[in-house]
XYZ file of C-alpha atoms in Angstrom:
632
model
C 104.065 116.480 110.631
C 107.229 115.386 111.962
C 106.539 112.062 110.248
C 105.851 113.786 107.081
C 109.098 115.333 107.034
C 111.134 112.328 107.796
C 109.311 110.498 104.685
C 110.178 113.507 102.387
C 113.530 113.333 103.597
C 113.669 109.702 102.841
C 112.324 110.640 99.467
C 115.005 113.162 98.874
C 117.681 110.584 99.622
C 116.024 107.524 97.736
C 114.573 105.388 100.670
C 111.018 106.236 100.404
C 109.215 103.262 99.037
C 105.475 104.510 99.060
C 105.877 107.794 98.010
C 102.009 107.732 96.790
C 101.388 108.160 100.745
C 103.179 111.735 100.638
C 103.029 113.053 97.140
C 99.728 114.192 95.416
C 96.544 114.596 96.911
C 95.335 112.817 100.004
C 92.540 113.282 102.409
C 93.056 114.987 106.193
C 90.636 116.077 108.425
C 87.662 117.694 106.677
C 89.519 118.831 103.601
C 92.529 117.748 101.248
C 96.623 118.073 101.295
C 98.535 118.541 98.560
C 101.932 117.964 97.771
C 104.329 117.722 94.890
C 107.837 118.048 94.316
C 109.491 121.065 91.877
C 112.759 121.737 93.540
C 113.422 124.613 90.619
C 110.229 126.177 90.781
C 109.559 129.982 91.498
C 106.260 129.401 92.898
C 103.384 126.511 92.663
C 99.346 127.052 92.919
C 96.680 124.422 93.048
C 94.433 124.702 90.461
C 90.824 122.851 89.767
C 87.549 122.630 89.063
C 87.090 123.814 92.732
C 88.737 127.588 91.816
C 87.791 127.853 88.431
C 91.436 127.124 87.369
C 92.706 130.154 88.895
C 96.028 131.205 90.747
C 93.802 131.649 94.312
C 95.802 128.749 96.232
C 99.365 129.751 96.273
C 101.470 126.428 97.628
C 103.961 126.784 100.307
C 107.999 125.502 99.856
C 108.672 123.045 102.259
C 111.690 121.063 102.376
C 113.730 119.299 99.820
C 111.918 121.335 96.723
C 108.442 120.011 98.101
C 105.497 122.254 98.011
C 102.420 121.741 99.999
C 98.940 123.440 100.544
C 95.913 121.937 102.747
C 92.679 122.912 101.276
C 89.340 122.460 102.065
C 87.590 123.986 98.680
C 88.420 120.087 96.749
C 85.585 117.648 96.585
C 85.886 114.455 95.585
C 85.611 114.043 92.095
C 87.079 117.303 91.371
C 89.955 117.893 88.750
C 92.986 119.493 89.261
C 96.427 120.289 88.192
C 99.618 122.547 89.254
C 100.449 125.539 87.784
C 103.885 125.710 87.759
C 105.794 129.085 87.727
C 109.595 127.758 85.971
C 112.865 128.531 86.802
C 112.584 130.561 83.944
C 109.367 132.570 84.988
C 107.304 130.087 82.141
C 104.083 129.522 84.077
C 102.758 126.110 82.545
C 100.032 123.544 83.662
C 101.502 120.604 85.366
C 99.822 117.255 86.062
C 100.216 116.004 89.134
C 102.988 112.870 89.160
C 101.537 110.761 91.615
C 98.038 110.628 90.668
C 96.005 107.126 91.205
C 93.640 108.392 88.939
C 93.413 110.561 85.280
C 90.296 112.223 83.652
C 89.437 110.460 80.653
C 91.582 111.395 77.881
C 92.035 114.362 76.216
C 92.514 115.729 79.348
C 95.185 114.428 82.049
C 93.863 116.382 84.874
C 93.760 114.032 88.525
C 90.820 113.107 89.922
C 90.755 114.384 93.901
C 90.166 110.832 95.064
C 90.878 108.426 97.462
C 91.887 104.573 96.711
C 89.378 101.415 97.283
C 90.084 99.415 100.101
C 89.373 95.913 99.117
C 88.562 92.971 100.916
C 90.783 90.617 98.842
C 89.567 86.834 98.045
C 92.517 85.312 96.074
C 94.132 84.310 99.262
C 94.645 80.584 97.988
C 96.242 81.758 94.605
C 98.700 83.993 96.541
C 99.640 80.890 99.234
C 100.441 78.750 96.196
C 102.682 81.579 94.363
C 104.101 82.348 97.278
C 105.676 78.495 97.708
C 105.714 78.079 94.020
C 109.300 77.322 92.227
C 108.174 79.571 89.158
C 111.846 78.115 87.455
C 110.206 74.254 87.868
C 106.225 75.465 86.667
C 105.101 75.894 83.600
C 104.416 79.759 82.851
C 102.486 79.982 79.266
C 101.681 83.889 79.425
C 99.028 85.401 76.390
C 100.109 88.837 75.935
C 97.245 91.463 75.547
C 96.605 95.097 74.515
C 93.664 95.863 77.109
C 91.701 98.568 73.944
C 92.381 96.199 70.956
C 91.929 92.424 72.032
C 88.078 92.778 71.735
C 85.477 95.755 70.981
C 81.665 96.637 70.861
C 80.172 96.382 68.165
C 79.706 100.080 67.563
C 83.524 100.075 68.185
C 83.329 101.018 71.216
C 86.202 99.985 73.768
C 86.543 96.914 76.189
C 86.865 97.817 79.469
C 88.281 95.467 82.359
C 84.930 94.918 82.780
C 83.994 93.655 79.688
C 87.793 91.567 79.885
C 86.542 90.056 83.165
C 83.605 88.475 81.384
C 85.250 87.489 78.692
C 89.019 86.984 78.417
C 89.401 85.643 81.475
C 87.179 82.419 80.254
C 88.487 82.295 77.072
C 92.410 82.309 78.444
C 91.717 79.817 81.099
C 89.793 77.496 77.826
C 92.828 78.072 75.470
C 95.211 76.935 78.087
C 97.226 80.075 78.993
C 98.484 80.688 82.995
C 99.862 84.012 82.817
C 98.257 87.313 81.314
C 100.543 89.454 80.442
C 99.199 93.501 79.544
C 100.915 95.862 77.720
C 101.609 98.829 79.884
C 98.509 99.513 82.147
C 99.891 103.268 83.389
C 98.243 106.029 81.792
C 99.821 107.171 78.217
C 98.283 110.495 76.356
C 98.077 108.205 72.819
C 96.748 104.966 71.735
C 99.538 104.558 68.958
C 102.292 104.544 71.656
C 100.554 100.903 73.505
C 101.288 102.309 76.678
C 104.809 102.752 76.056
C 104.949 106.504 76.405
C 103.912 106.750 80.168
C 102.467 109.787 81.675
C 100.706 108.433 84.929
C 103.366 105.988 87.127
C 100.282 105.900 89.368
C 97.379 105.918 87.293
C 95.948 103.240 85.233
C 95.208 104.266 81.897
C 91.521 105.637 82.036
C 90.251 104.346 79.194
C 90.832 100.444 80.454
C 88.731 101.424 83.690
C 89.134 102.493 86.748
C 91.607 101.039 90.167
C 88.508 99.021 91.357
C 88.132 97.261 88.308
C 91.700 96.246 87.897
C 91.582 94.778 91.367
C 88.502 92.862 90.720
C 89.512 92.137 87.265
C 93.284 90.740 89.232
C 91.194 89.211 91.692
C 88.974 87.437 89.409
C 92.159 86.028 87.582
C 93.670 84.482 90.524
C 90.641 82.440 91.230
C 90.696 80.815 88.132
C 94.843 79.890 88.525
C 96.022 82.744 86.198
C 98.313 85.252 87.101
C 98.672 88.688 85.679
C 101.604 90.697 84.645
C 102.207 93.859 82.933
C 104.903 95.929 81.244
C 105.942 98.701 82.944
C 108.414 101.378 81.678
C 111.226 102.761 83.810
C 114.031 103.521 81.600
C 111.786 106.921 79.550
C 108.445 109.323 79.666
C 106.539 110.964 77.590
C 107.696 114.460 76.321
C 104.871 116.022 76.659
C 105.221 119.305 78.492
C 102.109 119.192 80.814
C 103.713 115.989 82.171
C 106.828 114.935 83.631
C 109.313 116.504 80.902
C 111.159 119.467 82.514
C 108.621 119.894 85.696
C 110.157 122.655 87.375
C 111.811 123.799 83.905
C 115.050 122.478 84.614
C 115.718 118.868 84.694
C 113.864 117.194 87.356
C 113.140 113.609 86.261
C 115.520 113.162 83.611
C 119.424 113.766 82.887
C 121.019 117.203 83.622
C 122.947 116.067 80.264
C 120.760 116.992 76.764
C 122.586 114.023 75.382
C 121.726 111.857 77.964
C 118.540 112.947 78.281
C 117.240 112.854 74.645
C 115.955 109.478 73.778
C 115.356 110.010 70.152
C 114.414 106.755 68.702
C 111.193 106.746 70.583
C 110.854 110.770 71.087
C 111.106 110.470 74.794
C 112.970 111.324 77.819
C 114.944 109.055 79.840
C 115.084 109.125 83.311
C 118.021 110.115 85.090
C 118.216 106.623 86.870
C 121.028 107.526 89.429
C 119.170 110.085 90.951
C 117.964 109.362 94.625
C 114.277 111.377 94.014
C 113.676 109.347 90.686
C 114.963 106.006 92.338
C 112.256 106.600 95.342
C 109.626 107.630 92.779
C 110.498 104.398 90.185
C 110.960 101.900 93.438
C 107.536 102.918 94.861
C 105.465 102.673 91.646
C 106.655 99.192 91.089
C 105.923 98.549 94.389
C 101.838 100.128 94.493
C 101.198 98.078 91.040
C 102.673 94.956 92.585
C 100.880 95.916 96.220
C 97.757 97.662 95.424
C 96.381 95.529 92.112
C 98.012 92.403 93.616
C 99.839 91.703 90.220
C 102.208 88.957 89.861
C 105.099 90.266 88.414
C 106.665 93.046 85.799
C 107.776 93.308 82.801
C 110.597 95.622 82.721
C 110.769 97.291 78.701
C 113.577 98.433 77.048
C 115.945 97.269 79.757
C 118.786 97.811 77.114
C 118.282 101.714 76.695
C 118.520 101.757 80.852
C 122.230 99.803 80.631
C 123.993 100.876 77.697
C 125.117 105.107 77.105
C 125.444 104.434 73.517
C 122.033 102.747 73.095
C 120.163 104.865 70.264
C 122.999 106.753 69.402
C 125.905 106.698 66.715
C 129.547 108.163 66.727
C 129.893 111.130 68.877
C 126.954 111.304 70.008
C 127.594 109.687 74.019
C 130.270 109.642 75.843
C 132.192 106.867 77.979
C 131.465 105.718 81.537
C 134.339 106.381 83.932
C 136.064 103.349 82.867
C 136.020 104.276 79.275
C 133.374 101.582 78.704
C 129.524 102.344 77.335
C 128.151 101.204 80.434
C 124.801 103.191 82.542
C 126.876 102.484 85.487
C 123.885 104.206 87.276
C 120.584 102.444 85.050
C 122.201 99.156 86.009
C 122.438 99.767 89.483
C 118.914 101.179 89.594
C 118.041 97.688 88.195
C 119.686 96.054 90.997
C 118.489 97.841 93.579
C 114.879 97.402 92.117
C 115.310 93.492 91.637
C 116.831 93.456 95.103
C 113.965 95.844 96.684
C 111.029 94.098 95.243
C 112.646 90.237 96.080
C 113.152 90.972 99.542
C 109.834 92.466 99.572
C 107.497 90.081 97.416
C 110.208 87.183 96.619
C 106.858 85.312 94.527
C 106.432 88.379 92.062
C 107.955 87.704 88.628
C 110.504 90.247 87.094
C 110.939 89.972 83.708
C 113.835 92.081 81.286
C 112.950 92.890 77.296
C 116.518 92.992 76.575
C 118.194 92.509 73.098
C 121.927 92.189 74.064
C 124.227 89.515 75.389
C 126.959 91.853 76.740
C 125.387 91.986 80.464
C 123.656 88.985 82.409
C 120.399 89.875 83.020
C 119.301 87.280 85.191
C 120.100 84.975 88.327
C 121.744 86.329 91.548
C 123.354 89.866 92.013
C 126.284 88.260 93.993
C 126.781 86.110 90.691
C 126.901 88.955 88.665
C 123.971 88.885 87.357
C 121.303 92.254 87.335
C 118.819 90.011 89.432
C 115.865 89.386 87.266
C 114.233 85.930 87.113
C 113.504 85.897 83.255
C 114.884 87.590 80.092
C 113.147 87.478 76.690
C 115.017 85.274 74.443
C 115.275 87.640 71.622
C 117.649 85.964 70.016
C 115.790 83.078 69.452
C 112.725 84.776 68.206
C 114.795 86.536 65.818
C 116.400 83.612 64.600
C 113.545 81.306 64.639
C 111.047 83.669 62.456
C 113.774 84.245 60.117
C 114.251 80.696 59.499
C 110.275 80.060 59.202
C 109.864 83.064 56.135
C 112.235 81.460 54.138
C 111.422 79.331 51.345
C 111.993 75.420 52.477
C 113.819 74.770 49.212
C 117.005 76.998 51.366
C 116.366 75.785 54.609
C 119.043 73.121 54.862
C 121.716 76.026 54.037
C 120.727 78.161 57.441
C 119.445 74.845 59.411
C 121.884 76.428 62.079
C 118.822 79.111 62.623
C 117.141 76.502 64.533
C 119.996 74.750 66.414
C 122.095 78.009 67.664
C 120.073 78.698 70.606
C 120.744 75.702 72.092
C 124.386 77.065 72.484
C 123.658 79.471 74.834
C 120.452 78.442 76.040
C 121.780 78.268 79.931
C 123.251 81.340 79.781
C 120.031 83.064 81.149
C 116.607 81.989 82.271
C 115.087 82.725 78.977
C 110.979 83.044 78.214
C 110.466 82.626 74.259
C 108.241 85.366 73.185
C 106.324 85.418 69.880
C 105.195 89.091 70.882
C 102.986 92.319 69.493
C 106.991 93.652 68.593
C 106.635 90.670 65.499
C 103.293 91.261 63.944
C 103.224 95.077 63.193
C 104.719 98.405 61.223
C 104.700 95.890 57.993
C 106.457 92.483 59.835
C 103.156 90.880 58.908
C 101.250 88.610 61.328
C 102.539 84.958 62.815
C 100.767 83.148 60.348
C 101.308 85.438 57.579
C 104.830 85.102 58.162
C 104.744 81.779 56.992
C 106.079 80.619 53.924
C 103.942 79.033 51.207
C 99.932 78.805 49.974
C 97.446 79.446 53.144
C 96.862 76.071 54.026
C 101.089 75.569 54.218
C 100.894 78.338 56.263
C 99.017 77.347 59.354
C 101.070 73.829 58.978
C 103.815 75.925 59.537
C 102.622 77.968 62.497
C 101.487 74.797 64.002
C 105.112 73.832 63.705
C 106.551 76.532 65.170
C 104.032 77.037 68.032
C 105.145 73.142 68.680
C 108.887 74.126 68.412
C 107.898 77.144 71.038
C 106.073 75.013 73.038
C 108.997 72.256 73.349
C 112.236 74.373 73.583
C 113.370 74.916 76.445
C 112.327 78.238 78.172
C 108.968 79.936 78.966
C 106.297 80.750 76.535
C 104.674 84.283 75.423
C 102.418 84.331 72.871
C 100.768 87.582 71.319
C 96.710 87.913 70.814
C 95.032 86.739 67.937
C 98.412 84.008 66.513
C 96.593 81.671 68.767
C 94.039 81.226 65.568
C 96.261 82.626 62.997
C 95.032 86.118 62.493
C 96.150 86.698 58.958
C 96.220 90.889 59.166
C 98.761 92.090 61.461
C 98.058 93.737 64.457
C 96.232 96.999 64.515
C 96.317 99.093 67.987
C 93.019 101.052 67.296
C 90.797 97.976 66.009
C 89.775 94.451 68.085
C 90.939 91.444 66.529
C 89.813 89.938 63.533
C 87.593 87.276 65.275
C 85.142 86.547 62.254
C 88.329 85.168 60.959
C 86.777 81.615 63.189
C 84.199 81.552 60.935
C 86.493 79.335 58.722
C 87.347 76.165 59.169
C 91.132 76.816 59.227
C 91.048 79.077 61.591
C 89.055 77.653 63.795
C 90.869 74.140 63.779
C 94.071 76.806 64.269
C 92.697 77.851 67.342
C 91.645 74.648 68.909
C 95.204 73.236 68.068
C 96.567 76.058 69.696
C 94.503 74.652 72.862
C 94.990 71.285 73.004
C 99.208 72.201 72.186
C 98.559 74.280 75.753
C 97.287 71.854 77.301
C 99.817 69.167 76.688
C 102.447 71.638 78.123
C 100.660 72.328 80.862
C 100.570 68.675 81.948
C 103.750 67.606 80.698
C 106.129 67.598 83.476
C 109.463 67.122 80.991
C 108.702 70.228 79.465
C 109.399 72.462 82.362
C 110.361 70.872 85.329
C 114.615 70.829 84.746
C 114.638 74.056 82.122
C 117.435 75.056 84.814
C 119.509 72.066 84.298
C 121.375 70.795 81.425
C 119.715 67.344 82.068
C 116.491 68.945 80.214
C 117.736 69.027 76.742
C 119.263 66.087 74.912
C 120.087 66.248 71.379
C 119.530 63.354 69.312
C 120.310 64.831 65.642
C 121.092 68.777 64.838
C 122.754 67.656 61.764
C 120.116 66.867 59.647
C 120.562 69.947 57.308
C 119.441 68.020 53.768
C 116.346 66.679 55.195
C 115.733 69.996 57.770
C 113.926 67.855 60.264
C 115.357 68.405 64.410
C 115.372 65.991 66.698
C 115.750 66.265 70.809
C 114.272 64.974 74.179
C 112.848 67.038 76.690
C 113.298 65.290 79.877
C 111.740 65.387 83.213
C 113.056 64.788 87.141
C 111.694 60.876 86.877
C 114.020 58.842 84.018
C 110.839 57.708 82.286
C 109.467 60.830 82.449
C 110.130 62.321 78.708
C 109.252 63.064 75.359
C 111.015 63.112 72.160
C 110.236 65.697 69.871
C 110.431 65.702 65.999
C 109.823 68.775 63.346
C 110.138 68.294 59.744
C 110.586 71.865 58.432
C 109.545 70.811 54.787
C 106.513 70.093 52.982
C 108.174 66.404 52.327
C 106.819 63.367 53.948
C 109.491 61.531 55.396
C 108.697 57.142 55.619
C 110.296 55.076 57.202
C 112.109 58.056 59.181
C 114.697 56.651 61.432
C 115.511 58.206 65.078
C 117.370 57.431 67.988
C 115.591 56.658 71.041
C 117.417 56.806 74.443
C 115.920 53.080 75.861
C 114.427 49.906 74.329
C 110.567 49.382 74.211
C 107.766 50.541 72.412
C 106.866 54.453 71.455
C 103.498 55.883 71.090
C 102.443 59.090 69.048
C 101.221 61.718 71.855
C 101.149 64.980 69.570
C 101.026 65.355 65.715
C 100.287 68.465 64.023
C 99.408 67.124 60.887
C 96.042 65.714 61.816
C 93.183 66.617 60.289
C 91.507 67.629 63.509
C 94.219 70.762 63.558
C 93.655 71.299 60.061
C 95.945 69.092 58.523
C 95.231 66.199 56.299
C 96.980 63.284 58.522
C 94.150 60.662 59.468
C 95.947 57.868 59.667
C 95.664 55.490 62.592
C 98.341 56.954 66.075
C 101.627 55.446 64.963
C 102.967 53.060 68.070
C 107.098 52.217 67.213
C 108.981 49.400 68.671
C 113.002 49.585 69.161
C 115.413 47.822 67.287
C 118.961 47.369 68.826
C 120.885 49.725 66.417
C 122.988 52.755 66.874
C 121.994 56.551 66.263
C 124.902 58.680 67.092
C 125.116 58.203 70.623
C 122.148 56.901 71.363
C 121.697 52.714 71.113
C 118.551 52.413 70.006
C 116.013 53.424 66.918
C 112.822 53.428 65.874
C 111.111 54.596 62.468
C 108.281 56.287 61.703
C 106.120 57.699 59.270
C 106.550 61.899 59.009
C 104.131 64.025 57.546
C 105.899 67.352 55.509
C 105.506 70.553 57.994
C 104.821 68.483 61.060
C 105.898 68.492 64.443
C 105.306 65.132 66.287
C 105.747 64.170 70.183
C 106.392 60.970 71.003
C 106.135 59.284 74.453
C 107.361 56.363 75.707
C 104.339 53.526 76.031
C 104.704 52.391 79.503
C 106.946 53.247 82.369
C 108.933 49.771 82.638
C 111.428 50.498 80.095
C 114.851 48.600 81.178
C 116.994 49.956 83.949
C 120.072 48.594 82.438
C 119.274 50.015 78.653
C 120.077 53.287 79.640
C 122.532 55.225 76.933
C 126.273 54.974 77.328
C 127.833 58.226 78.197
């Protein structure tokens, strides 16, 4: 007992980091314990399937506003909630915060339960991560909604199960590493993805239950593929059987309305400085990361968690203590939950959704930086799809679309994502983004999936663009896979493959992303034609590739480039060939050098280019001339 109350008084100070040990409901002696925290509360009863959902088992105030009743009327199996007498005499049914497991929805009573203990079997994939330099690997993640990526055919829903026999093949064919979920934790409404947590504990019922997301995990890992998942600190869900106003005053969220009110998404934000949230936050990363053996989170809407004025227009927040529109406390949450899970599990991924520029996101805390390892590159994306809608005709007047990035490219470690944000409420999908008749359209995506592929940074890629879905996505329906009954699509899909592949075993395309050594430009300035030219180069000299997109429908012959060494130049990649569902079949174009200038670069070659293409060249052999290296 005396240990109990140590670990609640950790809790109450923010140093518990496995609250889900003393919280909720666990098993002692013949019966159960309960415990949950309302520090406002007037009084608390268990209530289940065991009483008939009556106020028979009055709960007892502890310490540090935590009630607690042992029990031993609960079987397991059982459902139950709190009823919650308010501060204000309301008495309203409460689900419990820290349950592992939900009733299926529309109920979000917990299951009295106790959690699997596995025997684990991905030891090798975990020995690997752990020695792994994730900044010098590739990481090419396919992002998934676990209830829409595939269903029965009477429409009936996937559940990890059913993902365990099938997506986990079908990634590992297509080339992907990483899986990436949309939020896992339970959520009361399909339409929200996941984003409107209820359940820090419990995985969403409908996907399956905590066994099957550990064999699912499991599973993954011995096939080489790690899995991630978004995970929401910053808000909750309003609903008032949940979190929202627990005790009837604020609990989990700001004391301050304004500060408390997330209206954009119709949610409450948690009060991020507070040392009972922090201990509750800390230790559900921590079980998702421990329990399920995940690889790494996604952290959504990091922006709402370091900015007051996020959401909100004039007069409507008020300044930080310096007079600035800083969440002095959201960003030190962040650092303290960067810093807790790296000293902890220094091989798990952390990854920011973040739209700004005004705070570094990533690399070391002593540098300044909020200490995650990767920040979407939102930027980019925005810039990049912009540029791809637009009629060719104007591309050379906003060619600077597709050459910005580089600018600030080192500023963070940046993954590109092309995610389920892009291809809904009206944005149209990928490919139907794409300027032009249908067949100009998948040209195009195979461009850009090229130009995603060969930029620098990390690569996230939505279900369903992999083949060029042409509907956008739709959260309650599975993809649109009779759309591989035609022959475009299905050429789409296996380009999107083999384009995977080549990453994967392309050492120039990832190994020095870190270092400025990775990019070189060879021409940014061709506006009137719109085709971009750079080299992607690896930790060996001979180790690179030069990559070449012609962002019109013009075939360019006779196309001259600079080349950084004298020799010959073979074709590796070209998106125009008729195997991708193109029309290029002409013979794999091999180029010799010609001692000639190109900006700053001493050599050329020419080539032909088909319109809408992205090539990759590669040098022939490796015994290209020491002393023909470029002048700097």
């Amino acid at each position: 007992m005396v240990k109990v109350k140590q670990r609640i008084e950790d809790f109450a100070s923010g140093h518990e980091l496995k609250l889900q040990e003393i919280l909720g409901c666990h098993r002692k002696d013949s019966g159960y314990v309960f415990r949950v925290w309302a520090p406002n509360a007037q009084a608390v009863w268990l209530v289940g399937d065991f009483n008939d959902w009556n106020k028979t088992l009055a709960m007892q105030l502890t310490s540090n506003g935590v009630w607690q009743i042992k029990t031993d009327l609960p079987q397991t199996g059982q459902l139950y909630k709190f009823l919650v007498k308010q501060a204000d005499g309301r008495e309203v049914m409460k689900m419990d915060p820290m349950a592992v497991e939900l009733e299926p929805r529309p109920g979000n009573a917990a299951v009295v339960t106790e959690l699997p203990n596995k025997s684990w079997h991905d030891g090798a994939w975990l020995g690997r991560n752990k020695r792994s330099n994730h900044f010098a690997r590739p990481i090419n993640i396919y992002e998934v909604h676990a209830s829409s990526w595939k269903r029965h055919e009477d429409g009936s829903l996937y559940t990890l199960r059913d993902l365990q026999r099938e997506l986990i093949p079908y990634v590992k064919k297509q080339g992907f590493n990483y899986i990436e979920f949309l939020p896992l934790t339970a959520h009361p409404l399909d339409a929200s993805w996941g984003y409107q947590t209820i359940g820090y504990y419990a995985l969403e019922r409908t996907y399956g239950t905590p066994q099957e997301l550990q064999d699912f995990v499991e599973a993954c890992h011995q096939e080489n593929i790690g899995v991630l998942s978004d995970w929401v600190p910053g808000h909750f869900c309003i609903n008032d059987d949940a979190l929202a106003y627990y005790d009837g005053t604020p609990c989990y969220e700001f004391s301050e309305k304004w500060r408390a009110e997330n209206k954009g998404w119709g949610a409450l934000n948690f009060d991020l400085g507070k040392p009972e949230v922090q201990s509750f936050l800390l230790s559900s990363a921590l079980f998702w990361l421990e329990f399920y053996h995940l690889d790494g989170l996604r952290v959504d809407a990091v922006s709402n968690m370091i900015y007051r004025d996020y959401d909100r227009g004039p007069g409507e927040w008020k300044p930080d203590k310096y007079g600035g529109n800083r969440n002095l406390e959201g960003m030190e949450f962040l650092r303290r939950l960067n810093r807790t899970i790296k000293g902890l599990h220094p091989e798990c991924l952390m990854i920011a959704e973040e739209s700004s520029a005004q705070v570094k996101i990533t690399g070391r805390i002593e540098d300044g930086g909020l200490g995650f390892d990767f920040k979407w590159n939102m930027g980019w994306m925005n810039d990049i799809l912009n540029f791809y809608q637009m009629d060719p005709l104007f591309r050379k007047y906003h060619f600077n679309l597709t050459t910005f990035s580089f600018m600030y490219r080192m500023s963070e470690n940046f993954i590109l994502p092309l995610s389920h944000d892009e291809v809904v409420h009206g944005k149209r999908s990928l490919m139907n983004k794409m300027f032009g008749p249908r067949d100009k359209q998948f040209a195009q995506l195979r461009n850009l999936l090229t130009l995603q592929m060969t930029y620098p940074g990390k690569k996230l890629l939505f279900m369903g663009s992999e083949f060029g879905q042409y509907l956008e996505w739709r959260y309650n329906e599975a993809l649109d896979w009779a759309e591989l009954n035609d022959e475009l699509n299905s050429k789409m899909q296996y380009f999107d493959q083999k384009l995977n592949e080549f990453y994967l075993n392309e050492p120039s395309l990832w190994q020095l992303e870190q270092k400025d050594e990775s990019v070189q430009i060879i021409d940014a300035d061709n506006k009137d034609e719109s085709v971009l030219t750079f080299i992607r180069q690896g930790k060996i000299r001979h180790d690179f590739v030069i990559v070449i997109l012609n962002f019109t429908p013009v075939e360019r012959k006779h196309f001259s480039i600079g080349v950084p060494y004298s020799g010959k130049y073979q074709e590796a990649f070209n998106t125009a060939r008729k195997e991708f569902g193109g029309t290029w079949d002409k013979d794999v174009q091999t180029m010799t050098t010609k001692q000639e200038k190109f900006k700053n670069l001493d050599y050329q070659i020419e080539l032909d280019l088909p319109g809408f293409s992205a090539m990759i060249l590669k040098p022939l052999d490796a015994h290209i001339k020491r002393g023909n290296r470029r002048k700097k």
